[in-house]
């Protein structure tokens, strides 16, 4: 059985997972804390990165390169773009893009830099595991592009622009970093988010109210996925 990394950005996103681990060993490395343990016999390493693309890149890299994880599952919350996503709904990323990456002055599309790609696809096998788990629990899983950027979006115009430019269904601040690290190192990865807000004028208010409950919905699903892998 392979060693699985489970990553979030905020403490609230990983606490429901860390509290279910057995034989936990805590390691401080690169100014962050990593929790190695087992979940129903599966070896896992859990960490939250802190918020944003740079911290997420660091943590994903450490999980793969120092701890030797062979798969990475991200659990957390997101702002909805699609009208079909309500607070508490789960969405899995089929691909991730960086909505704040802009060298359009040189004629490139938004989100693109040379030798990169606008949208990085997630692992199809892990997506299929998620669909099986959802079916067995009678849960609805939405699937779509998730847009990442170093901004908490609380602005209807910005949200619409991200939605139309990248055909994105939801947005957050870490997923594309994980995608860049994992695809570069050829490690299968999966990004799950439960909706905490709609990235509009009420976003910060809704976020504060629903962070904990939505983070828990995502975390519970990720733990069921660990059971279903291999
Ligand atoms: O890790 C960051 C958190 C918000 S910033 C990205 N996460 C939550 C997802 C997310 C999100 N991202 C961008 C949920 N809703 C979002 C939105 N825009 N509307 C944060 C939150 N609380 C305290 C400090 N920073």
PDB file of C-alpha atoms and ligand atoms in Angstrom:
ATOM      1  CA  UNK A   1       0.000   0.000   0.000  1.00  0.00           C
ATOM      2  CA  UNK A   2       1.291   3.416  -0.928  1.00  0.00           C
ATOM      3  CA  UNK A   3       2.043   6.271   1.439  1.00  0.00           C
ATOM      4  CA  UNK A   4      -0.612   8.970   1.033  1.00  0.00           C
ATOM      5  CA  UNK A   5      -0.147  12.699   1.653  1.00  0.00           C
ATOM      6  CA  UNK A   6      -3.213  14.551   2.898  1.00  0.00           C
ATOM      7  CA  UNK A   7      -2.895  18.305   2.694  1.00  0.00           C
ATOM      8  CA  UNK A   8      -4.992  21.343   3.568  1.00  0.00           C
ATOM      9  CA  UNK A   9      -4.198  25.045   3.764  1.00  0.00           C
ATOM     10  CA  UNK A  10      -5.722  25.994   7.124  1.00  0.00           C
ATOM     11  CA  UNK A  11      -5.721  24.194  10.507  1.00  0.00           C
ATOM     12  CA  UNK A  12      -9.517  23.808  10.284  1.00  0.00           C
ATOM     13  CA  UNK A  13      -9.066  21.826   7.060  1.00  0.00           C
ATOM     14  CA  UNK A  14      -6.774  19.147   8.510  1.00  0.00           C
ATOM     15  CA  UNK A  15      -7.764  18.931  12.194  1.00  0.00           C
ATOM     16  CA  UNK A  16     -10.714  16.559  11.516  1.00  0.00           C
ATOM     17  CA  UNK A  17      -8.191  14.266   9.775  1.00  0.00           C
ATOM     18  CA  UNK A  18      -5.300  14.459  12.249  1.00  0.00           C
ATOM     19  CA  UNK A  19      -7.636  13.630  15.140  1.00  0.00           C
ATOM     20  CA  UNK A  20      -8.561  10.295  13.487  1.00  0.00           C
ATOM     21  CA  UNK A  21      -4.964   9.090  12.977  1.00  0.00           C
ATOM     22  CA  UNK A  22      -3.283   6.342  14.976  1.00  0.00           C
ATOM     23  CA  UNK A  23       0.369   6.175  16.067  1.00  0.00           C
ATOM     24  CA  UNK A  24       0.949   9.829  15.286  1.00  0.00           C
ATOM     25  CA  UNK A  25       4.496  11.128  14.966  1.00  0.00           C
ATOM     26  CA  UNK A  26       4.880  14.888  14.763  1.00  0.00           C
ATOM     27  CA  UNK A  27       7.824  16.323  12.802  1.00  0.00           C
ATOM     28  CA  UNK A  28       8.706  20.002  12.508  1.00  0.00           C
ATOM     29  CA  UNK A  29      10.409  20.692   9.189  1.00  0.00           C
ATOM     30  CA  UNK A  30      10.826  23.794   7.015  1.00  0.00           C
ATOM     31  CA  UNK A  31       8.873  25.923   9.503  1.00  0.00           C
ATOM     32  CA  UNK A  32       5.833  23.634   9.406  1.00  0.00           C
ATOM     33  CA  UNK A  33       4.454  20.602  11.267  1.00  0.00           C
ATOM     34  CA  UNK A  34       3.916  17.223   9.587  1.00  0.00           C
ATOM     35  CA  UNK A  35       1.833  14.424  11.148  1.00  0.00           C
ATOM     36  CA  UNK A  36       2.801  10.890  10.128  1.00  0.00           C
ATOM     37  CA  UNK A  37       0.400   8.194  11.202  1.00  0.00           C
ATOM     38  CA  UNK A  38      -1.950   5.459  10.082  1.00  0.00           C
ATOM     39  CA  UNK A  39      -5.632   5.490   9.183  1.00  0.00           C
ATOM     40  CA  UNK A  40      -7.205   2.010   9.139  1.00  0.00           C
ATOM     41  CA  UNK A  41      -3.781   0.578   8.331  1.00  0.00           C
ATOM     42  CA  UNK A  42      -2.941   3.076   5.573  1.00  0.00           C
ATOM     43  CA  UNK A  43       0.258   5.105   6.006  1.00  0.00           C
ATOM     44  CA  UNK A  44      -0.532   8.815   5.745  1.00  0.00           C
ATOM     45  CA  UNK A  45       1.304  12.110   6.254  1.00  0.00           C
ATOM     46  CA  UNK A  46      -0.914  15.108   7.010  1.00  0.00           C
ATOM     47  CA  UNK A  47      -0.094  18.830   7.016  1.00  0.00           C
ATOM     48  CA  UNK A  48      -1.659  22.217   6.476  1.00  0.00           C
ATOM     49  CA  UNK A  49       0.493  24.545   4.411  1.00  0.00           C
ATOM     50  CA  UNK A  50      -0.734  27.990   5.514  1.00  0.00           C
ATOM     51  CA  UNK A  51      -2.652  30.118   3.023  1.00  0.00           C
ATOM     52  CA  UNK A  52      -1.681  30.805  -0.567  1.00  0.00           C
ATOM     53  CA  UNK A  53       0.260  29.452  -3.524  1.00  0.00           C
ATOM     54  CA  UNK A  54       3.808  29.866  -2.189  1.00  0.00           C
ATOM     55  CA  UNK A  55       3.216  28.038   1.118  1.00  0.00           C
ATOM     56  CA  UNK A  56       1.193  25.359  -0.687  1.00  0.00           C
ATOM     57  CA  UNK A  57       4.047  24.746  -3.121  1.00  0.00           C
ATOM     58  CA  UNK A  58       6.504  24.323  -0.255  1.00  0.00           C
ATOM     59  CA  UNK A  59       4.309  21.893   1.687  1.00  0.00           C
ATOM     60  CA  UNK A  60       3.402  19.767  -1.326  1.00  0.00           C
ATOM     61  CA  UNK A  61       7.092  19.500  -2.235  1.00  0.00           C
ATOM     62  CA  UNK A  62       8.093  18.484   1.314  1.00  0.00           C
ATOM     63  CA  UNK A  63       5.306  15.865   1.462  1.00  0.00           C
ATOM     64  CA  UNK A  64       6.616  14.230  -1.704  1.00  0.00           C
ATOM     65  CA  UNK A  65      10.365  14.776  -1.501  1.00  0.00           C
ATOM     66  CA  UNK A  66      11.091  14.474   2.238  1.00  0.00           C
ATOM     67  CA  UNK A  67       8.289  12.140   3.337  1.00  0.00           C
ATOM     68  CA  UNK A  68       8.167  10.081   0.137  1.00  0.00           C
ATOM     69  CA  UNK A  69       4.400  10.221  -0.375  1.00  0.00           C
ATOM     70  CA  UNK A  70       3.278   8.469  -3.536  1.00  0.00           C
ATOM     71  CA  UNK A  71      -0.171  10.082  -3.845  1.00  0.00           C
ATOM     72  CA  UNK A  72      -1.501  13.432  -2.637  1.00  0.00           C
ATOM     73  CA  UNK A  73      -5.078  14.241  -1.614  1.00  0.00           C
ATOM     74  CA  UNK A  74      -6.014  17.866  -0.881  1.00  0.00           C
ATOM     75  CA  UNK A  75      -8.964  18.628   1.389  1.00  0.00           C
ATOM     76  CA  UNK A  76     -10.449  22.057   2.012  1.00  0.00           C
ATOM     77  CA  UNK A  77     -13.031  24.716   1.286  1.00  0.00           C
ATOM     78  CA  UNK A  78     -13.616  26.927  -1.761  1.00  0.00           C
ATOM     79  CA  UNK A  79     -15.637  29.829  -3.041  1.00  0.00           C
ATOM     80  CA  UNK A  80     -18.330  28.902  -5.579  1.00  0.00           C
ATOM     81  CA  UNK A  81     -18.402  30.402  -9.069  1.00  0.00           C
ATOM     82  CA  UNK A  82     -21.049  28.121 -10.586  1.00  0.00           C
ATOM     83  CA  UNK A  83     -24.649  28.890  -9.524  1.00  0.00           C
ATOM     84  CA  UNK A  84     -25.141  25.141  -9.135  1.00  0.00           C
ATOM     85  CA  UNK A  85     -22.753  25.025  -6.166  1.00  0.00           C
ATOM     86  CA  UNK A  86     -24.248  25.772  -2.746  1.00  0.00           C
ATOM     87  CA  UNK A  87     -22.586  26.022   0.653  1.00  0.00           C
ATOM     88  CA  UNK A  88     -21.525  22.543   1.801  1.00  0.00           C
ATOM     89  CA  UNK A  89     -21.498  21.032  -1.715  1.00  0.00           C
ATOM     90  CA  UNK A  90     -18.437  18.997  -2.711  1.00  0.00           C
ATOM     91  CA  UNK A  91     -16.503  19.670  -5.892  1.00  0.00           C
ATOM     92  CA  UNK A  92     -13.574  17.690  -7.279  1.00  0.00           C
ATOM     93  CA  UNK A  93     -11.150  19.405  -9.631  1.00  0.00           C
ATOM     94  CA  UNK A  94     -10.760  17.869 -13.071  1.00  0.00           C
ATOM     95  CA  UNK A  95      -8.134  20.551 -13.668  1.00  0.00           C
ATOM     96  CA  UNK A  96      -6.516  23.551 -11.963  1.00  0.00           C
ATOM     97  CA  UNK A  97      -5.393  26.921 -13.300  1.00  0.00           C
ATOM     98  CA  UNK A  98      -3.771  30.077 -11.860  1.00  0.00           C
ATOM     99  CA  UNK A  99      -6.188  32.972 -12.353  1.00  0.00           C
ATOM    100  CA  UNK A 100      -3.628  35.559 -11.173  1.00  0.00           C
ATOM    101  CA  UNK A 101      -0.831  34.508 -13.539  1.00  0.00           C
ATOM    102  CA  UNK A 102      -0.622  37.212 -16.196  1.00  0.00           C
ATOM    103  CA  UNK A 103       2.027  37.696 -18.874  1.00  0.00           C
ATOM    104  CA  UNK A 104      -0.620  38.684 -21.428  1.00  0.00           C
ATOM    105  CA  UNK A 105       1.574  41.699 -22.301  1.00  0.00           C
ATOM    106  CA  UNK A 106       3.657  39.219 -24.331  1.00  0.00           C
ATOM    107  CA  UNK A 107       0.662  37.794 -26.169  1.00  0.00           C
ATOM    108  CA  UNK A 108       0.113  34.765 -23.955  1.00  0.00           C
ATOM    109  CA  UNK A 109      -3.301  33.778 -22.596  1.00  0.00           C
ATOM    110  CA  UNK A 110      -4.156  34.386 -18.922  1.00  0.00           C
ATOM    111  CA  UNK A 111      -2.785  31.606 -16.714  1.00  0.00           C
ATOM    112  CA  UNK A 112      -0.077  30.570 -19.171  1.00  0.00           C
ATOM    113  CA  UNK A 113       3.710  30.791 -18.999  1.00  0.00           C
ATOM    114  CA  UNK A 114       6.084  29.166 -21.515  1.00  0.00           C
ATOM    115  CA  UNK A 115       6.632  25.453 -20.788  1.00  0.00           C
ATOM    116  CA  UNK A 116       3.632  25.433 -18.444  1.00  0.00           C
ATOM    117  CA  UNK A 117      -0.042  24.793 -19.150  1.00  0.00           C
ATOM    118  CA  UNK A 118      -3.139  26.881 -18.405  1.00  0.00           C
ATOM    119  CA  UNK A 119      -5.038  23.986 -16.860  1.00  0.00           C
ATOM    120  CA  UNK A 120      -3.311  21.015 -15.170  1.00  0.00           C
ATOM    121  CA  UNK A 121      -5.463  17.862 -15.073  1.00  0.00           C
ATOM    122  CA  UNK A 122      -5.854  15.769 -11.910  1.00  0.00           C
ATOM    123  CA  UNK A 123      -5.402  11.983 -11.767  1.00  0.00           C
ATOM    124  CA  UNK A 124      -8.276  10.108 -13.441  1.00  0.00           C
ATOM    125  CA  UNK A 125      -7.930   7.009 -11.235  1.00  0.00           C
ATOM    126  CA  UNK A 126      -8.280   9.051  -8.022  1.00  0.00           C
ATOM    127  CA  UNK A 127     -11.273  10.912  -9.500  1.00  0.00           C
ATOM    128  CA  UNK A 128     -12.893   7.558 -10.213  1.00  0.00           C
ATOM    129  CA  UNK A 129     -12.211   6.389  -6.639  1.00  0.00           C
ATOM    130  CA  UNK A 130     -13.991   9.552  -5.457  1.00  0.00           C
ATOM    131  CA  UNK A 131     -17.007   8.850  -7.681  1.00  0.00           C
ATOM    132  CA  UNK A 132     -17.265   5.304  -6.318  1.00  0.00           C
ATOM    133  CA  UNK A 133     -17.067   6.556  -2.722  1.00  0.00           C
ATOM    134  CA  UNK A 134     -19.714   9.209  -3.451  1.00  0.00           C
ATOM    135  CA  UNK A 135     -22.037   6.636  -5.007  1.00  0.00           C
ATOM    136  CA  UNK A 136     -21.642   4.283  -2.026  1.00  0.00           C
ATOM    137  CA  UNK A 137     -22.517   7.124   0.365  1.00  0.00           C
ATOM    138  CA  UNK A 138     -25.320   8.503  -1.798  1.00  0.00           C
ATOM    139  CA  UNK A 139     -23.465  11.828  -2.074  1.00  0.00           C
ATOM    140  CA  UNK A 140     -23.469  14.179  -5.053  1.00  0.00           C
ATOM    141  CA  UNK A 141     -20.011  15.157  -6.327  1.00  0.00           C
ATOM    142  CA  UNK A 142     -19.704  18.014  -8.779  1.00  0.00           C
ATOM    143  CA  UNK A 143     -16.651  18.117 -11.039  1.00  0.00           C
ATOM    144  CA  UNK A 144     -15.048  21.052 -12.818  1.00  0.00           C
ATOM    145  CA  UNK A 145     -12.117  23.408 -13.213  1.00  0.00           C
ATOM    146  CA  UNK A 146     -10.921  25.034  -9.995  1.00  0.00           C
ATOM    147  CA  UNK A 147      -9.117  28.384 -10.301  1.00  0.00           C
ATOM    148  CA  UNK A 148      -6.337  29.281  -7.853  1.00  0.00           C
ATOM    149  CA  UNK A 149      -4.857  32.674  -7.018  1.00  0.00           C
ATOM    150  CA  UNK A 150      -3.314  34.644  -4.180  1.00  0.00           C
ATOM    151  CA  UNK A 151      -6.545  36.553  -3.491  1.00  0.00           C
ATOM    152  CA  UNK A 152      -9.553  35.970  -1.282  1.00  0.00           C
ATOM    153  CA  UNK A 153     -12.212  36.782  -3.893  1.00  0.00           C
ATOM    154  CA  UNK A 154     -15.150  38.726  -2.492  1.00  0.00           C
ATOM    155  CA  UNK A 155     -16.141  40.559  -5.643  1.00  0.00           C
ATOM    156  CA  UNK A 156     -18.838  39.530  -8.166  1.00  0.00           C
ATOM    157  CA  UNK A 157     -17.007  41.072 -11.160  1.00  0.00           C
ATOM    158  CA  UNK A 158     -13.713  39.310 -10.375  1.00  0.00           C
ATOM    159  CA  UNK A 159     -15.555  36.048  -9.789  1.00  0.00           C
ATOM    160  CA  UNK A 160     -17.408  36.323 -13.147  1.00  0.00           C
ATOM    161  CA  UNK A 161     -14.161  37.138 -14.931  1.00  0.00           C
ATOM    162  CA  UNK A 162     -12.413  34.068 -13.457  1.00  0.00           C
ATOM    163  CA  UNK A 163     -15.420  31.915 -14.326  1.00  0.00           C
ATOM    164  CA  UNK A 164     -15.588  33.009 -17.950  1.00  0.00           C
ATOM    165  CA  UNK A 165     -11.820  33.228 -18.604  1.00  0.00           C
ATOM    166  CA  UNK A 166     -11.000  29.747 -17.259  1.00  0.00           C
ATOM    167  CA  UNK A 167     -14.439  28.031 -17.442  1.00  0.00           C
ATOM    168  CA  UNK A 168     -13.938  27.527 -13.709  1.00  0.00           C
ATOM    169  CA  UNK A 169     -16.647  26.317 -11.309  1.00  0.00           C
ATOM    170  CA  UNK A 170     -14.940  27.244  -8.022  1.00  0.00           C
ATOM    171  CA  UNK A 171     -11.945  29.171  -6.742  1.00  0.00           C
ATOM    172  CA  UNK A 172      -9.430  28.954  -3.923  1.00  0.00           C
ATOM    173  CA  UNK A 173      -5.806  29.826  -3.153  1.00  0.00           C
ATOM    174  CA  UNK A 174      -3.711  26.599  -3.209  1.00  0.00           C
ATOM    175  CA  UNK A 175      -4.889  23.898  -5.635  1.00  0.00           C
ATOM    176  CA  UNK A 176      -2.864  24.896  -8.699  1.00  0.00           C
ATOM    177  CA  UNK A 177       0.339  24.895  -6.622  1.00  0.00           C
ATOM    178  CA  UNK A 178      -0.283  21.287  -5.650  1.00  0.00           C
ATOM    179  CA  UNK A 179      -1.006  20.548  -9.314  1.00  0.00           C
ATOM    180  CA  UNK A 180       2.293  22.074 -10.476  1.00  0.00           C
ATOM    181  CA  UNK A 181       4.329  20.166  -7.863  1.00  0.00           C
ATOM    182  CA  UNK A 182       2.601  16.809  -8.308  1.00  0.00           C
ATOM    183  CA  UNK A 183       2.455  16.856 -12.091  1.00  0.00           C
ATOM    184  CA  UNK A 184       6.129  17.874 -12.276  1.00  0.00           C
ATOM    185  CA  UNK A 185       7.137  15.024  -9.945  1.00  0.00           C
ATOM    186  CA  UNK A 186       4.683  12.630 -11.651  1.00  0.00           C
ATOM    187  CA  UNK A 187       2.768  11.900  -8.448  1.00  0.00           C
ATOM    188  CA  UNK A 188      -1.000  11.268  -8.779  1.00  0.00           C
ATOM    189  CA  UNK A 189      -3.018  13.971  -7.012  1.00  0.00           C
ATOM    190  CA  UNK A 190      -6.609  14.813  -6.172  1.00  0.00           C
ATOM    191  CA  UNK A 191      -8.205  18.105  -5.090  1.00  0.00           C
ATOM    192  CA  UNK A 192     -11.479  18.140  -3.139  1.00  0.00           C
ATOM    193  CA  UNK A 193     -13.203  21.255  -1.842  1.00  0.00           C
ATOM    194  CA  UNK A 194     -16.475  21.871  -0.035  1.00  0.00           C
ATOM    195  CA  UNK A 195     -18.089  25.237  -0.703  1.00  0.00           C
ATOM    196  CA  UNK A 196     -17.831  27.800   2.134  1.00  0.00           C
ATOM    197  CA  UNK A 197     -19.019  30.938   0.291  1.00  0.00           C
ATOM    198  CA  UNK A 198     -19.834  32.308  -3.167  1.00  0.00           C
ATOM    199  CA  UNK A 199     -16.857  34.678  -3.632  1.00  0.00           C
ATOM    200  CA  UNK A 200     -19.256  37.647  -3.659  1.00  0.00           C
ATOM    201  CA  UNK A 201     -20.007  40.559  -1.330  1.00  0.00           C
ATOM    202  CA  UNK A 202     -21.064  38.169   1.466  1.00  0.00           C
ATOM    203  CA  UNK A 203     -17.978  35.957   1.057  1.00  0.00           C
ATOM    204  CA  UNK A 204     -16.011  36.877   4.174  1.00  0.00           C
ATOM    205  CA  UNK A 205     -19.148  36.685   6.345  1.00  0.00           C
ATOM    206  CA  UNK A 206     -20.215  33.317   4.900  1.00  0.00           C
ATOM    207  CA  UNK A 207     -16.647  32.021   5.039  1.00  0.00           C
ATOM    208  CA  UNK A 208     -16.387  32.703   8.773  1.00  0.00           C
ATOM    209  CA  UNK A 209     -19.730  31.001   9.376  1.00  0.00           C
ATOM    210  CA  UNK A 210     -19.167  27.895   7.205  1.00  0.00           C
ATOM    211  CA  UNK A 211     -15.390  27.259   7.244  1.00  0.00           C
ATOM    212  CA  UNK A 212     -15.561  24.657   9.989  1.00  0.00           C
ATOM    213  CA  UNK A 213     -18.644  22.747   8.787  1.00  0.00           C
ATOM    214  CA  UNK A 214     -17.581  22.697   5.122  1.00  0.00           C
ATOM    215  CA  UNK A 215     -13.985  21.747   6.005  1.00  0.00           C
ATOM    216  CA  UNK A 216     -15.374  18.797   7.972  1.00  0.00           C
ATOM    217  CA  UNK A 217     -17.536  17.648   5.022  1.00  0.00           C
ATOM    218  CA  UNK A 218     -14.444  17.599   2.811  1.00  0.00           C
ATOM    219  CA  UNK A 219     -12.238  15.932   5.460  1.00  0.00           C
ATOM    220  CA  UNK A 220     -14.745  13.131   6.101  1.00  0.00           C
ATOM    221  CA  UNK A 221     -14.933  12.390   2.392  1.00  0.00           C
ATOM    222  CA  UNK A 222     -11.125  12.310   2.064  1.00  0.00           C
ATOM    223  CA  UNK A 223     -10.870   9.763   4.901  1.00  0.00           C
ATOM    224  CA  UNK A 224     -13.379   7.522   3.107  1.00  0.00           C
ATOM    225  CA  UNK A 225     -11.240   7.820  -0.003  1.00  0.00           C
ATOM    226  CA  UNK A 226      -8.137   6.682   1.894  1.00  0.00           C
ATOM    227  CA  UNK A 227     -10.067   3.508   2.787  1.00  0.00           C
ATOM    228  CA  UNK A 228     -10.994   3.001  -0.870  1.00  0.00           C
ATOM    229  CA  UNK A 229      -7.472   3.433  -2.316  1.00  0.00           C
ATOM    230  CA  UNK A 230      -5.877   0.052  -3.301  1.00  0.00           C
TER     231      UNK A 230
HETATM  232  O1  LIG B   1      -6.761  29.180   2.204  1.00  0.00           O
HETATM  233  C1  LIG B   1      -7.564  30.242   1.731  1.00  0.00           C
HETATM  234  C2  LIG B   1      -8.684  30.563   2.705  1.00  0.00           C
HETATM  235  C3  LIG B   1      -9.232  31.964   2.564  1.00  0.00           C
HETATM  236  S1  LIG B   1      -8.123  33.270   3.028  1.00  0.00           S
HETATM  237  C4  LIG B   1      -8.280  29.799   0.470  1.00  0.00           C
HETATM  238  N1  LIG B   1      -9.355  28.983   1.007  1.00  0.00           N
HETATM  239  C5  LIG B   1      -9.771  29.582   2.261  1.00  0.00           C
HETATM  240  C6  LIG B   1     -10.450  28.680   0.048  1.00  0.00           C
HETATM  241  C7  LIG B   1     -11.486  29.756  -0.190  1.00  0.00           C
HETATM  242  C8  LIG B   1     -11.324  30.894  -0.982  1.00  0.00           C
HETATM  243  N2  LIG B   1     -10.268  31.394  -1.664  1.00  0.00           N
HETATM  244  C9  LIG B   1     -10.431  32.552  -2.345  1.00  0.00           C
HETATM  245  C10 LIG B   1     -12.770  29.767   0.291  1.00  0.00           C
HETATM  246  N3  LIG B   1     -13.428  30.864  -0.188  1.00  0.00           N
HETATM  247  C11 LIG B   1     -12.560  31.579  -0.962  1.00  0.00           C
HETATM  248  C12 LIG B   1     -12.677  32.792  -1.696  1.00  0.00           C
HETATM  249  N4  LIG B   1     -11.581  33.241  -2.364  1.00  0.00           N
HETATM  250  N5  LIG B   1     -13.822  33.478  -1.735  1.00  0.00           N
HETATM  251  C13 LIG B   1      -8.338  33.505   4.706  1.00  0.00           C
HETATM  252  C14 LIG B   1      -9.433  33.113   5.399  1.00  0.00           C
HETATM  253  N6  LIG B   1      -9.547  33.323   6.729  1.00  0.00           N
HETATM  254  C15 LIG B   1      -8.593  33.933   7.385  1.00  0.00           C
HETATM  255  C16 LIG B   1      -7.493  34.357   6.699  1.00  0.00           C
HETATM  256  N7  LIG B   1      -7.388  34.161   5.378  1.00  0.00           N
END
